[in-house]
Amino acid sequence: MTHESAACMAGRLRPARPQRRLQRAGRMMCGVLTAMVWQGMALAAGNCQLQISNRTIDYGQMTRAELLERQASPSTFSLGKQSMTLTATCRQPALITLFFRGAAADGASYRFGNGGSFTLQLSGAQLDGKAVNLGKVKVAGQQPEIMSAAMALLPNDGAVPVSDERPVKGSNFSMNVEIEALVSAAGSRVADQTLWRGNGSFELIEH
């Protein structure tokens, strides 16, 4: 079992100095949200190692007014989508299952800041240089019931490479991970500098 630590979301949303005429009407918000992912120490005796590209994801700066223009639902606003690549390399072919372990916001997303959330979408999976589908499992070694070229990596769900509707072994497994961070309307209202953070880790299980 190999763990890749990930402090997936971190950032600050703080009020800028308002103009005097607008002081009583509301404050202009300015925020920097940064997502950092770094590679943990792989087990020395492990057959597989997991590598992560783009260790830092930076959502830049924006005012609260700009955030309100990025409406994703009636009550949430999107900070945008960023991507990274996960690559598992094994000395001997193995059946690889990938999980993300983080505090769940709900059944489809992970906690981010005060009432916010982030989602993970997997796509472009390749095993030993060949395109494969992804199967959704609850535990490693399970026969997946749902298989597709792309899938959301939900809390408590894992992803396994499949071909001809069966999990397959390989030595090099890679995929793209798209991250979207969401902020709630209530959470976007801050009176002082606020740190937004989401924590979790990618976990690779080989068998």
Coordinates of C-alpha atoms in Angstrom, one line a residue, residues 55-147:
R55 CA 2.3 19.9 -6.7
T56 CA 0.8 23.4 -6.4
I57 CA -2.5 24.5 -7.8
D58 CA -3.0 28.2 -7.6
Y59 CA -6.4 29.8 -8.2
G60 CA -5.0 33.3 -8.2
Q61 CA -6.7 36.4 -6.9
M62 CA -10.3 37.5 -7.3
T63 CA -12.8 39.9 -5.8
R64 CA -16.0 38.6 -4.2
A65 CA -17.8 40.2 -7.1
E66 CA -15.8 38.2 -9.6
L67 CA -16.5 35.1 -7.6
L68 CA -20.3 35.7 -7.8
E69 CA -20.0 35.7 -11.6
R70 CA -18.8 32.1 -11.5
Q71 CA -22.1 30.5 -10.4
A72 CA -22.1 26.7 -10.5
S73 CA -25.5 26.2 -8.8
P74 CA -28.1 28.5 -7.1
S75 CA -26.0 28.4 -3.9
T76 CA -22.4 27.7 -5.0
F77 CA -19.6 29.4 -7.0
S78 CA -16.7 27.8 -8.8
L79 CA -13.1 28.8 -8.4
G80 CA -12.4 27.0 -11.7
K81 CA -11.0 23.7 -12.8
Q82 CA -7.3 22.7 -12.5
S83 CA -5.7 19.4 -13.4
M84 CA -2.8 17.2 -12.5
T85 CA -1.5 13.8 -13.6
L86 CA -1.1 10.7 -11.4
T87 CA 1.4 8.0 -12.5
A88 CA 1.9 4.7 -10.8
T89 CA 5.1 2.8 -11.7
C90 CA 5.5 -0.8 -10.6
R91 CA 8.6 -3.1 -10.9
Q92 CA 6.4 -6.1 -11.4
P93 CA 2.9 -6.0 -13.0
A94 CA 0.2 -5.5 -10.4
L95 CA -3.5 -4.9 -10.2
I96 CA -3.7 -1.2 -9.0
T97 CA -6.6 0.4 -7.2
L98 CA -6.6 4.2 -6.5
F99 CA -8.5 5.9 -3.7
F100 CA -8.6 9.5 -2.4
R101 CA -8.9 9.7 1.4
G102 CA -10.4 13.0 2.5
A103 CA -13.2 14.4 4.7
A104 CA -16.4 14.1 2.7
A105 CA -18.6 17.2 2.2
D106 CA -21.3 14.9 0.8
G107 CA -21.5 11.8 -1.2
A108 CA -20.0 13.5 -4.3
S109 CA -17.4 15.9 -3.0
Y110 CA -14.8 16.7 -0.3
R111 CA -14.7 19.5 2.3
F112 CA -13.0 22.8 1.4
G113 CA -13.0 25.7 3.8
N114 CA -16.1 26.9 5.6
G115 CA -18.9 25.2 3.7
G116 CA -17.1 24.8 0.5
S117 CA -16.2 21.6 -1.4
F118 CA -14.0 20.2 -4.2
T119 CA -14.5 17.4 -6.7
L120 CA -12.1 15.0 -8.4
Q121 CA -12.8 13.8 -12.0
L122 CA -10.6 11.1 -13.5
S123 CA -10.0 10.6 -17.3
G124 CA -7.4 9.7 -19.9
A125 CA -6.4 6.5 -18.1
Q126 CA -3.6 4.5 -19.7
L127 CA -2.0 1.2 -18.7
D128 CA 1.4 0.3 -20.2
G129 CA 0.8 2.8 -23.0
K130 CA -2.7 1.7 -24.0
A131 CA -5.9 3.5 -23.3
V132 CA -8.1 1.7 -20.7
N133 CA -11.4 2.4 -19.0
L134 CA -11.9 2.9 -15.3
G135 CA -14.0 0.8 -13.0
K136 CA -15.6 2.0 -9.8
V137 CA -15.1 -0.2 -6.7
K138 CA -15.7 0.1 -3.0
V139 CA -12.8 -2.2 -2.0
A140 CA -9.6 -3.3 -3.7
G141 CA -10.1 -6.6 -5.6
Q142 CA -13.8 -6.1 -6.2
Q143 CA -15.2 -6.7 -9.7
P144 CA -16.5 -3.2 -10.8
E145 CA -20.1 -2.8 -11.7
I146 CA -19.7 0.6 -13.4
M147 CA -17.0 1.2 -16.0

